[in-house]
Short mmCIF file of C-alpha atoms and ligand atoms in Angstrom, two decimals:
data_model
loop_
_atom_site.label_atom_id
_atom_site.label_comp_id
_atom_site.label_asym_id
_atom_site.label_seq_id
_atom_site.Cartn_x
_atom_site.Cartn_y
_atom_site.Cartn_z
CA MET A 1221 244.55 95.32 95.70
CA ASN A 1222 245.85 91.37 94.41
CA VAL A 1223 244.36 88.09 94.45
CA LEU A 1224 245.75 84.96 93.57
CA VAL A 1225 243.20 82.54 92.48
CA ILE A 1226 244.69 78.95 93.17
CA ASN A 1227 243.30 75.32 91.09
CA ALA A 1228 245.40 72.49 92.13
CA GLY A 1229 245.35 69.08 91.15
CA SER A 1230 246.48 65.75 92.76
CA SER A 1231 249.90 66.81 90.89
CA SER A 1232 250.02 70.34 89.20
CA LEU A 1233 248.54 73.82 89.90
CA LYS A 1234 247.56 76.73 87.76
CA TYR A 1235 247.49 79.94 89.28
CA GLN A 1236 246.58 83.30 87.85
CA LEU A 1237 247.26 86.95 89.75
CA TYR A 1238 244.27 89.11 89.07
CA ASP A 1239 244.97 93.02 90.27
CA MET A 1240 241.34 93.67 91.43
CA THR A 1241 241.28 97.51 90.46
CA ASN A 1242 240.79 96.73 86.87
CA GLU A 1243 240.05 92.93 87.33
CA THR A 1244 243.74 92.83 84.77
CA VAL A 1245 245.63 89.29 84.84
CA LEU A 1246 248.82 90.44 85.42
CA ALA A 1247 250.04 86.47 85.49
CA LYS A 1248 249.78 84.01 85.17
CA GLY A 1249 250.75 79.75 84.98
CA ARG A 1250 251.29 76.30 85.78
CA VAL A 1251 253.03 73.14 87.46
CA GLU A 1252 253.12 70.28 86.11
CA ARG A 1253 254.77 66.83 87.52
CA ILE A 1254 254.84 67.55 90.74
CA GLY A 1255 255.97 64.93 92.59
CA MET A 1256 256.94 63.39 89.81
CA GLU A 1257 260.80 63.76 88.05
CA SER A 1258 260.96 67.04 85.34
CA SER A 1259 258.16 69.00 87.32
CA ILE A 1260 257.69 72.80 84.74
CA LEU A 1261 256.86 75.54 85.86
CA THR A 1262 255.53 77.46 82.83
CA HIS A 1263 254.95 81.67 83.56
CA GLU A 1264 252.82 83.86 81.38
CA VAL A 1265 252.49 87.35 81.84
CA GLU A 1266 250.69 89.53 78.57
CA GLY A 1267 253.53 91.22 75.75
CA GLU A 1268 256.04 89.08 77.50
CA PRO A 1269 257.98 85.76 76.08
CA ASP A 1270 256.80 82.57 77.93
CA VAL A 1271 258.89 81.16 80.89
CA ARG A 1272 259.14 77.64 81.51
CA GLU A 1273 261.27 75.83 83.98
CA VAL A 1274 262.10 73.00 84.66
CA SER A 1275 262.80 71.64 87.99
CA GLU A 1276 262.35 68.76 90.91
CA ILE A 1277 259.19 69.95 92.38
CA LEU A 1278 258.63 67.15 95.22
CA GLU A 1279 254.97 68.05 97.00
CA HIS A 1280 252.45 71.33 96.83
CA THR A 1281 254.26 73.46 99.72
CA ALA A 1282 257.85 73.64 97.80
CA ALA A 1283 255.41 74.19 94.14
CA VAL A 1284 253.24 77.02 95.56
CA ARG A 1285 257.01 78.78 96.55
CA LYS A 1286 258.02 78.10 93.16
CA VAL A 1287 255.14 80.17 92.30
CA LEU A 1288 255.87 82.89 95.14
CA ASP A 1289 259.21 83.20 93.52
CA MET A 1290 258.54 83.42 89.54
CA LEU A 1291 256.03 86.28 90.42
CA THR A 1292 258.80 88.38 92.45
CA HIS A 1293 261.17 87.45 90.07
CA PRO A 1294 263.39 89.99 89.45
CA LYS A 1295 263.38 89.60 85.72
CA PHE A 1296 260.81 87.70 84.85
CA GLY A 1297 257.86 88.95 87.82
CA VAL A 1298 255.11 90.86 88.42
CA LEU A 1299 255.44 91.61 92.12
CA ARG A 1300 257.79 93.95 94.22
CA ALA A 1301 257.12 91.43 97.67
CA ILE A 1302 255.25 88.66 98.58
CA GLY A 1303 252.98 91.04 100.54
CA ASP A 1304 251.35 92.12 97.93
CA ILE A 1305 249.66 89.25 97.55
CA GLN A 1306 245.39 90.25 99.89
CA ALA A 1307 244.29 87.49 99.11
CA VAL A 1308 244.25 84.19 97.50
CA GLY A 1309 240.69 82.17 95.81
CA HIS A 1310 240.88 78.77 95.31
CA ARG A 1311 238.65 75.88 92.96
CA VAL A 1312 236.56 74.02 95.10
CA VAL A 1313 235.53 71.43 92.52
CA HIS A 1314 232.91 69.81 95.81
CA GLY A 1315 230.87 71.29 98.46
CA GLY A 1316 227.85 68.78 99.19
CA GLU A 1317 224.84 70.26 100.69
CA SER A 1318 227.43 71.77 103.14
CA PHE A 1319 228.38 74.79 100.58
CA HIS A 1320 225.81 77.27 99.21
CA GLU A 1321 228.63 80.11 98.51
CA SER A 1322 232.43 81.11 98.39
CA VAL A 1323 233.59 81.73 102.10
CA LEU A 1324 236.90 82.02 103.55
CA ILE A 1325 238.18 79.35 105.12
CA ASP A 1326 238.84 78.61 108.53
CA ALA A 1327 239.18 75.30 110.65
CA ASP A 1328 235.81 73.92 110.46
CA VAL A 1329 235.76 75.15 106.67
CA LYS A 1330 238.70 73.15 106.10
CA ALA A 1331 236.94 70.24 108.46
CA GLU A 1332 234.19 69.87 105.93
CA ILE A 1333 235.72 69.90 102.69
CA ARG A 1334 237.71 66.99 104.07
CA ARG A 1335 234.19 65.71 105.30
CA LEU A 1336 233.73 65.72 101.19
CA PHE A 1337 236.46 63.76 100.29
CA ASP A 1338 234.24 60.45 99.48
CA LEU A 1339 231.79 62.38 96.98
CA ALA A 1340 234.81 63.57 95.35
CA PRO A 1341 237.91 61.67 95.64
CA LEU A 1342 239.25 62.71 92.59
CA HIS A 1343 239.84 66.79 93.48
CA ASN A 1344 239.12 68.04 96.94
CA PRO A 1345 241.73 66.11 98.80
CA ALA A 1346 244.46 67.80 96.09
CA HIS A 1347 243.02 71.26 96.32
CA MET A 1348 242.83 70.22 100.34
CA MET A 1349 246.48 70.30 99.78
CA GLY A 1350 246.59 73.44 97.76
CA ILE A 1351 245.06 75.41 100.47
CA LEU A 1352 247.49 74.28 102.93
CA ALA A 1353 250.27 74.88 100.07
CA VAL A 1354 248.64 78.11 100.90
CA GLU A 1355 249.21 78.84 104.08
CA ALA A 1356 252.77 77.10 104.44
CA ASN A 1357 253.55 80.05 102.22
CA LEU A 1358 252.00 82.75 103.46
CA PRO A 1359 250.59 82.07 107.03
CA ASP A 1360 248.69 85.83 107.64
CA VAL A 1361 246.56 85.98 103.68
CA PRO A 1362 243.50 85.05 103.83
CA GLN A 1363 241.92 82.56 101.55
CA ALA A 1364 238.33 81.63 100.20
CA VAL A 1365 237.23 79.00 98.78
CA VAL A 1366 235.23 78.97 95.38
CA PHE A 1367 232.55 75.31 94.59
CA ASP A 1368 231.69 74.53 91.28
CA THR A 1369 228.43 72.12 93.11
CA ALA A 1370 227.61 75.77 95.38
CA PHE A 1371 225.86 77.54 92.16
CA HIS A 1372 223.36 74.06 91.97
CA GLN A 1373 222.48 74.47 95.73
CA THR A 1374 219.59 76.19 94.72
CA MET A 1375 217.43 73.27 93.01
CA PRO A 1376 214.31 71.85 94.18
CA PRO A 1377 214.30 68.30 95.30
CA ALA A 1378 212.36 67.34 92.41
CA SER A 1379 214.98 68.21 90.22
CA TYR A 1380 218.59 67.04 92.78
CA LEU A 1381 216.93 63.64 94.71
CA TYR A 1382 216.90 59.98 92.38
CA ALA A 1383 214.01 58.08 91.84
CA ILE A 1384 215.77 55.22 94.25
CA PRO A 1385 215.16 54.19 98.15
CA THR A 1386 215.81 57.90 100.34
CA VAL A 1387 218.13 56.14 102.42
CA LEU A 1388 220.56 56.13 100.32
CA TYR A 1389 220.17 59.93 100.34
CA ARG A 1390 219.58 60.38 104.03
CA LYS A 1391 223.53 58.12 105.23
CA HIS A 1392 225.33 59.27 102.16
CA LYS A 1393 224.33 62.50 100.35
CA ILE A 1394 223.64 60.66 96.57
CA ARG A 1395 221.87 63.34 95.61
CA ARG A 1396 222.46 65.90 92.58
CA TYR A 1397 224.77 68.04 93.16
CA GLY A 1398 225.77 69.93 89.70
CA PHE A 1399 229.15 70.64 88.47
CA HIS A 1400 230.38 73.84 87.03
CA GLY A 1401 228.37 76.17 88.78
CA THR A 1402 231.21 79.31 88.79
CA SER A 1403 230.87 79.24 85.20
CA HIS A 1404 226.64 78.79 84.97
CA ASP A 1405 226.69 81.74 87.42
CA TYR A 1406 229.56 83.64 85.40
CA VAL A 1407 228.34 83.69 81.87
CA SER A 1408 224.29 83.30 83.08
CA LYS A 1409 224.97 87.11 84.67
CA GLN A 1410 227.27 88.25 81.88
CA ALA A 1411 224.21 87.26 79.66
CA ALA A 1412 221.67 89.11 80.88
CA ALA A 1413 223.69 91.98 82.07
CA PHE A 1414 224.44 91.92 77.85
CA LEU A 1415 220.70 91.96 77.14
CA GLY A 1416 220.39 95.37 79.61
CA LYS A 1417 217.50 92.26 81.36
CA ALA A 1418 218.18 91.48 85.22
CA PRO A 1419 218.89 87.63 86.25
CA GLU A 1420 215.07 87.83 87.54
CA ALA A 1421 213.70 88.28 85.06
CA LEU A 1422 215.09 85.42 82.60
CA LYS A 1423 214.46 81.88 81.89
CA ILE A 1424 218.31 81.31 80.47
CA VAL A 1425 219.30 77.73 79.25
CA SER A 1426 223.09 77.93 79.62
CA CYS A 1427 225.26 74.78 77.59
CA HIS A 1428 228.69 75.25 79.48
CA ILE A 1429 230.33 72.49 76.60
CA GLY A 1430 233.92 71.91 77.40
CA ASN A 1431 235.70 68.66 77.44
CA GLY A 1432 233.95 68.30 80.64
CA ALA A 1433 229.96 69.63 79.39
CA SER A 1434 226.88 70.30 81.14
CA CYS A 1435 223.73 72.18 81.34
CA ALA A 1436 221.75 74.42 83.26
CA ALA A 1437 218.12 74.91 83.82
CA ILE A 1438 218.06 78.64 85.17
CA LEU A 1439 215.25 80.24 86.53
CA HIS A 1440 215.48 83.57 87.60
CA GLY A 1441 219.05 84.05 88.04
CA LYS A 1442 218.81 80.66 89.93
CA SER A 1443 220.36 77.03 89.16
CA TYR A 1444 216.69 74.92 88.92
CA ASP A 1445 218.37 72.05 87.28
CA THR A 1446 221.40 70.32 85.31
CA SER A 1447 222.16 67.35 84.10
CA MET A 1448 225.72 66.49 85.70
CA GLY A 1449 224.88 64.59 89.17
CA MET A 1450 226.58 63.38 91.89
CA THR A 1451 228.90 63.14 90.16
CA PRO A 1452 230.38 64.78 86.68
CA LEU A 1453 229.25 61.58 84.59
CA GLU A 1454 225.63 62.29 84.60
CA GLY A 1455 223.99 64.50 81.88
CA LEU A 1456 225.83 65.24 77.91
CA MET A 1457 228.20 63.00 75.75
CA MET A 1458 231.27 64.42 76.32
CA GLY A 1459 235.17 64.30 75.10
CA THR A 1460 235.80 61.19 76.70
CA ARG A 1461 232.36 60.52 79.38
CA SER A 1462 229.41 58.71 77.96
CA GLY A 1463 226.28 61.28 80.47
CA ASP A 1464 223.63 59.50 80.69
CA LEU A 1465 223.07 55.55 80.27
CA ASP A 1466 220.71 53.38 81.61
CA PRO A 1467 222.85 51.99 85.18
CA ALA A 1468 221.35 48.18 84.39
CA ILE A 1469 224.69 48.99 81.38
CA VAL A 1470 226.92 48.55 84.28
CA PRO A 1471 226.31 45.12 85.56
CA PHE A 1472 225.64 43.93 82.84
CA ALA A 1473 228.36 45.09 80.61
CA MET A 1474 230.76 44.04 83.84
CA ASN A 1475 229.36 40.55 83.92
CA LYS A 1476 229.90 40.28 80.03
CA GLU A 1477 233.70 41.45 79.39
CA GLU A 1478 234.67 40.45 83.39
CA LEU A 1479 235.61 44.05 84.14
CA THR A 1480 236.01 45.82 87.66
CA LEU A 1481 234.64 48.51 89.22
CA SER A 1482 237.78 50.17 89.02
CA GLU A 1483 237.94 49.55 84.94
CA VAL A 1484 233.43 49.95 84.09
CA ASN A 1485 234.50 53.39 86.02
CA SER A 1486 237.30 54.66 83.66
CA MET A 1487 235.22 53.11 81.05
CA LEU A 1488 232.90 55.41 81.05
CA ASN A 1489 234.76 58.41 82.20
CA LYS A 1490 238.02 58.18 80.37
CA HIS A 1491 237.27 56.07 77.46
CA SER A 1492 233.97 56.26 76.29
CA GLY A 1493 232.18 59.35 74.81
CA LEU A 1494 233.40 61.96 71.26
CA LEU A 1495 236.74 59.61 71.53
CA ALA A 1496 234.31 56.15 71.64
CA ILE A 1497 232.09 57.15 69.22
CA SER A 1498 234.75 58.60 66.85
CA GLY A 1499 237.28 56.45 67.44
CA LEU A 1500 239.44 58.75 67.07
CA SER A 1501 239.41 61.80 69.82
CA SER A 1502 237.58 63.89 72.38
CA ASP A 1503 238.83 66.63 70.97
CA MET A 1504 236.23 68.78 68.88
CA ARG A 1505 238.21 70.27 66.58
CA GLU A 1506 239.17 67.52 65.42
CA VAL A 1507 235.69 65.48 64.80
CA VAL A 1508 234.34 67.77 62.74
CA GLN A 1509 237.96 68.01 60.03
CA ALA A 1510 236.90 64.45 59.90
CA MET A 1511 233.25 64.22 59.63
CA GLU A 1512 233.69 67.31 56.36
CA GLU A 1513 236.75 64.35 55.30
CA GLY A 1514 234.19 62.33 54.84
CA SER A 1515 234.54 59.72 58.30
CA GLU A 1516 231.06 58.18 58.98
CA PRO A 1517 231.82 57.21 62.25
CA ALA A 1518 233.30 60.81 63.29
CA LYS A 1519 229.34 62.06 61.76
CA LEU A 1520 228.04 59.95 64.12
CA ALA A 1521 229.29 61.31 67.22
CA PHE A 1522 228.98 64.63 66.19
CA GLU A 1523 225.18 63.86 65.88
CA MET A 1524 224.76 62.32 68.27
CA TYR A 1525 226.88 64.60 70.65
CA ALA A 1526 224.91 68.21 69.85
CA TYR A 1527 220.80 65.16 69.66
CA ARG A 1528 222.37 64.89 73.62
CA ILE A 1529 222.62 68.82 73.55
CA ARG A 1530 219.19 69.64 71.92
CA LYS A 1531 217.61 67.21 74.42
CA TYR A 1532 218.62 69.46 77.66
CA ILE A 1533 217.57 72.40 76.07
CA GLY A 1534 214.35 71.20 75.16
CA ALA A 1535 213.52 69.35 78.23
CA TYR A 1536 214.94 72.29 80.57
CA ALA A 1537 212.94 74.54 78.60
CA ALA A 1538 210.03 73.01 79.46
CA ALA A 1539 211.10 71.94 82.89
CA MET A 1540 210.98 75.94 83.45
CA ASN A 1541 207.96 76.85 81.75
CA GLY A 1542 210.39 78.91 78.33
CA ILE A 1543 212.77 79.32 77.70
CA ASP A 1544 214.45 83.49 76.90
CA VAL A 1545 217.93 83.08 76.75
CA LEU A 1546 220.36 80.30 75.22
CA LEU A 1547 223.89 80.68 75.74
CA PHE A 1548 226.79 78.46 74.69
CA THR A 1549 230.13 78.33 76.80
CA ALA A 1550 233.74 76.67 77.37
CA GLY A 1551 236.00 75.43 75.00
CA VAL A 1552 233.53 74.20 72.09
CA GLY A 1553 230.19 76.19 72.27
CA GLU A 1554 232.99 79.37 72.60
CA ASN A 1555 234.13 77.75 69.61
CA SER A 1556 232.37 75.59 66.96
CA VAL A 1557 230.13 76.80 64.33
CA PRO A 1558 229.08 73.76 63.24
CA LEU A 1559 227.38 72.61 66.87
CA ARG A 1560 226.01 75.37 67.75
CA LYS A 1561 224.25 75.39 64.57
CA ARG A 1562 223.50 71.97 65.00
CA VAL A 1563 222.03 72.18 67.68
CA CYS A 1564 219.92 75.06 67.24
CA GLU A 1565 218.50 73.54 63.63
CA GLY A 1566 216.01 71.35 65.83
CA LEU A 1567 214.33 74.18 68.36
CA THR A 1568 212.99 76.22 66.13
CA PHE A 1569 209.61 74.64 67.78
CA LEU A 1570 210.91 77.41 70.39
CA GLY A 1571 210.58 80.54 68.40
CA LEU A 1572 213.96 79.75 68.00
CA GLU A 1573 216.05 81.33 64.64
CA LEU A 1574 219.65 81.52 64.48
CA ASP A 1575 221.08 83.27 62.01
CA ASP A 1576 224.08 82.32 60.47
CA ALA A 1577 226.18 85.08 59.61
CA ARG A 1578 226.42 85.81 62.94
CA ASN A 1579 226.87 82.46 64.38
CA GLU A 1580 230.31 82.34 61.93
CA VAL A 1581 231.40 85.83 63.37
CA ARG A 1582 235.07 84.81 65.91
CA SER A 1583 235.11 87.05 69.28
CA GLY A 1584 235.90 86.93 72.48
CA GLU A 1585 232.97 88.56 73.66
CA THR A 1586 229.37 88.36 74.57
CA ARG A 1587 227.61 88.08 71.31
CA ARG A 1588 224.19 87.61 69.77
CA VAL A 1589 224.20 84.35 67.59
CA SER A 1590 220.21 84.90 67.25
CA ALA A 1591 218.80 86.55 64.61
CA ASP A 1592 216.19 89.95 65.13
CA GLY A 1593 212.73 88.51 65.15
CA SER A 1594 214.46 85.06 67.23
CA GLN A 1595 211.64 84.69 70.10
CA VAL A 1596 214.57 83.33 72.63
CA ASP A 1597 218.02 85.25 72.66
CA VAL A 1598 220.94 82.50 71.16
CA LEU A 1599 223.85 84.34 72.63
CA VAL A 1600 227.88 83.16 73.28
CA VAL A 1601 229.12 84.07 75.97
CA PRO A 1602 232.65 83.27 76.98
CA THR A 1603 233.28 81.88 80.14
CA ASN A 1604 235.79 83.28 82.94
CA GLU A 1605 235.74 81.05 85.90
CA GLU A 1606 239.48 82.70 87.81
CA LEU A 1607 237.75 86.06 87.37
CA LEU A 1608 234.64 84.94 89.49
CA ILE A 1609 236.88 83.20 92.41
CA ALA A 1610 238.93 86.41 92.26
CA ARG A 1611 235.94 88.70 92.49
CA ASP A 1612 234.41 86.28 95.41
CA THR A 1613 237.86 86.11 97.41
CA TYR A 1614 238.04 89.91 96.74
CA ARG A 1615 234.59 90.05 97.85
CA LEU A 1616 235.21 88.17 101.17
CA ALA A 1617 239.02 89.09 102.29
CA ILE A 1618 239.07 92.29 100.90
CA GLY A 1619 236.16 94.08 99.37
CA PRO A 1620 233.38 96.13 101.35
CA LYS A 1621 231.61 93.53 103.36
CA GLY A 1622 235.08 91.70 103.98
CA LYS A 1623 237.22 91.08 106.76
CA ARG A 1624 240.79 93.58 105.97
P1 LIG B 1856 237.29 73.79 77.92
O1 LIG B 1856 236.93 72.28 78.68
O2 LIG B 1856 236.54 74.77 78.14
O3 LIG B 1856 239.18 74.25 78.15
O4 LIG B 1856 237.31 73.00 76.22
C1 LIG B 1856 238.15 72.17 75.77
C2 LIG B 1856 237.56 71.80 74.55
O5 LIG B 1856 237.20 73.15 73.46
C3 LIG B 1856 238.67 70.96 73.17
O6 LIG B 1856 239.03 69.66 73.59
C4 LIG B 1856 237.82 71.42 72.12
O7 LIG B 1856 237.35 70.14 71.95
C5 LIG B 1856 237.32 72.37 72.53
N1 LIG B 1856 237.84 73.27 71.65
C6 LIG B 1856 238.49 73.87 71.27
N2 LIG B 1856 238.29 75.22 70.33
C7 LIG B 1856 237.41 75.13 68.94
C8 LIG B 1856 237.46 74.84 67.85
N3 LIG B 1856 237.84 76.22 67.69
N4 LIG B 1856 236.60 74.32 67.73
C9 LIG B 1856 236.20 72.77 68.42
N5 LIG B 1856 236.09 72.42 69.52
C10 LIG B 1856 237.92 73.51 70.24
#
């Protein structure tokens, strides 16, 4: 019962092979620099030295073939034959309004993902290359797609519509979609299980704080609102993305600095956020270190970053008329002790009390970091988007309700 999880980018392809009988990762790795000189395949198996292979991999079909060769390699492989892969699951960033849940791939699903290229021009075409590459190599193996947007399709119109002429929504589907849905879904269920409660009984604010970052208001198990919008640029301040800003800044800055559309797009997505304010790095570790060494710009960047998160938590507590659980996940959320502390310092009005000693504990497990008397449970929940993709794929393709 092996499921291969694929995350295809335009010049990269990440993979994880799961044995679903016990949900263990048999092997994982990535192909980088597809279509460039000296492509690199890195292959990892627990307890074995990593394998690194440099070769010419011109497109995604060849990349998938390389991965399959590696998985069945007599020395480095973990499978006897390619036939031991029973299903493949793909991460797809944008499912638009068409996909409310994960689905098995067929001709209609592929056509719909193609129709959505417009909404995620950097991501969906690359995911489609991954899907076609797997199809070419494993024509008889069922494939499923798991969308970053699907979990947020339960948002009500008051959350997802922008206050602009509705013709733009009707004609072009301009609305909030939200992202990191696979992660918010997974960690909110993990949090409920940790607390021994049903997700339907809880009001959760989930903070996925990684290189990209978003908050979600999860009311009774369903996404009610989220900070990312039509694209992953809106909302929190991120590593290199600006997050929320007055839209009038765009034409104003374009005019004053004589910027083109593509330049302003690149400025807001790649040269803003922590990187711009700290003047140093998009990596929270480096920003915190510089702050501790006395850098004023790093301190300001850290303050702005934490302040935005706190504002969203307050907004979502108001949106849901309360909050039972605040959870932190992803690279920064799981690992940054000072960030969690700074965010929670301003939330005592909610009856939320962090326990400093618990907050300092480092662990890869779900854990409580709030004090015993806190009215809000504050949890750190490690995210695992690949596992959720593997589970959905298994359920759709193989499990009791699956097709085979
Ligand atoms: P992700 O997008 O979830 O993989 O998160 C990546 C980000 O997590 C990196 O850019 C770092 O800024 C951040 N990160 C990873 N480890 C730590 C740490 N120990 N402390 C603070 N930030 C961290």
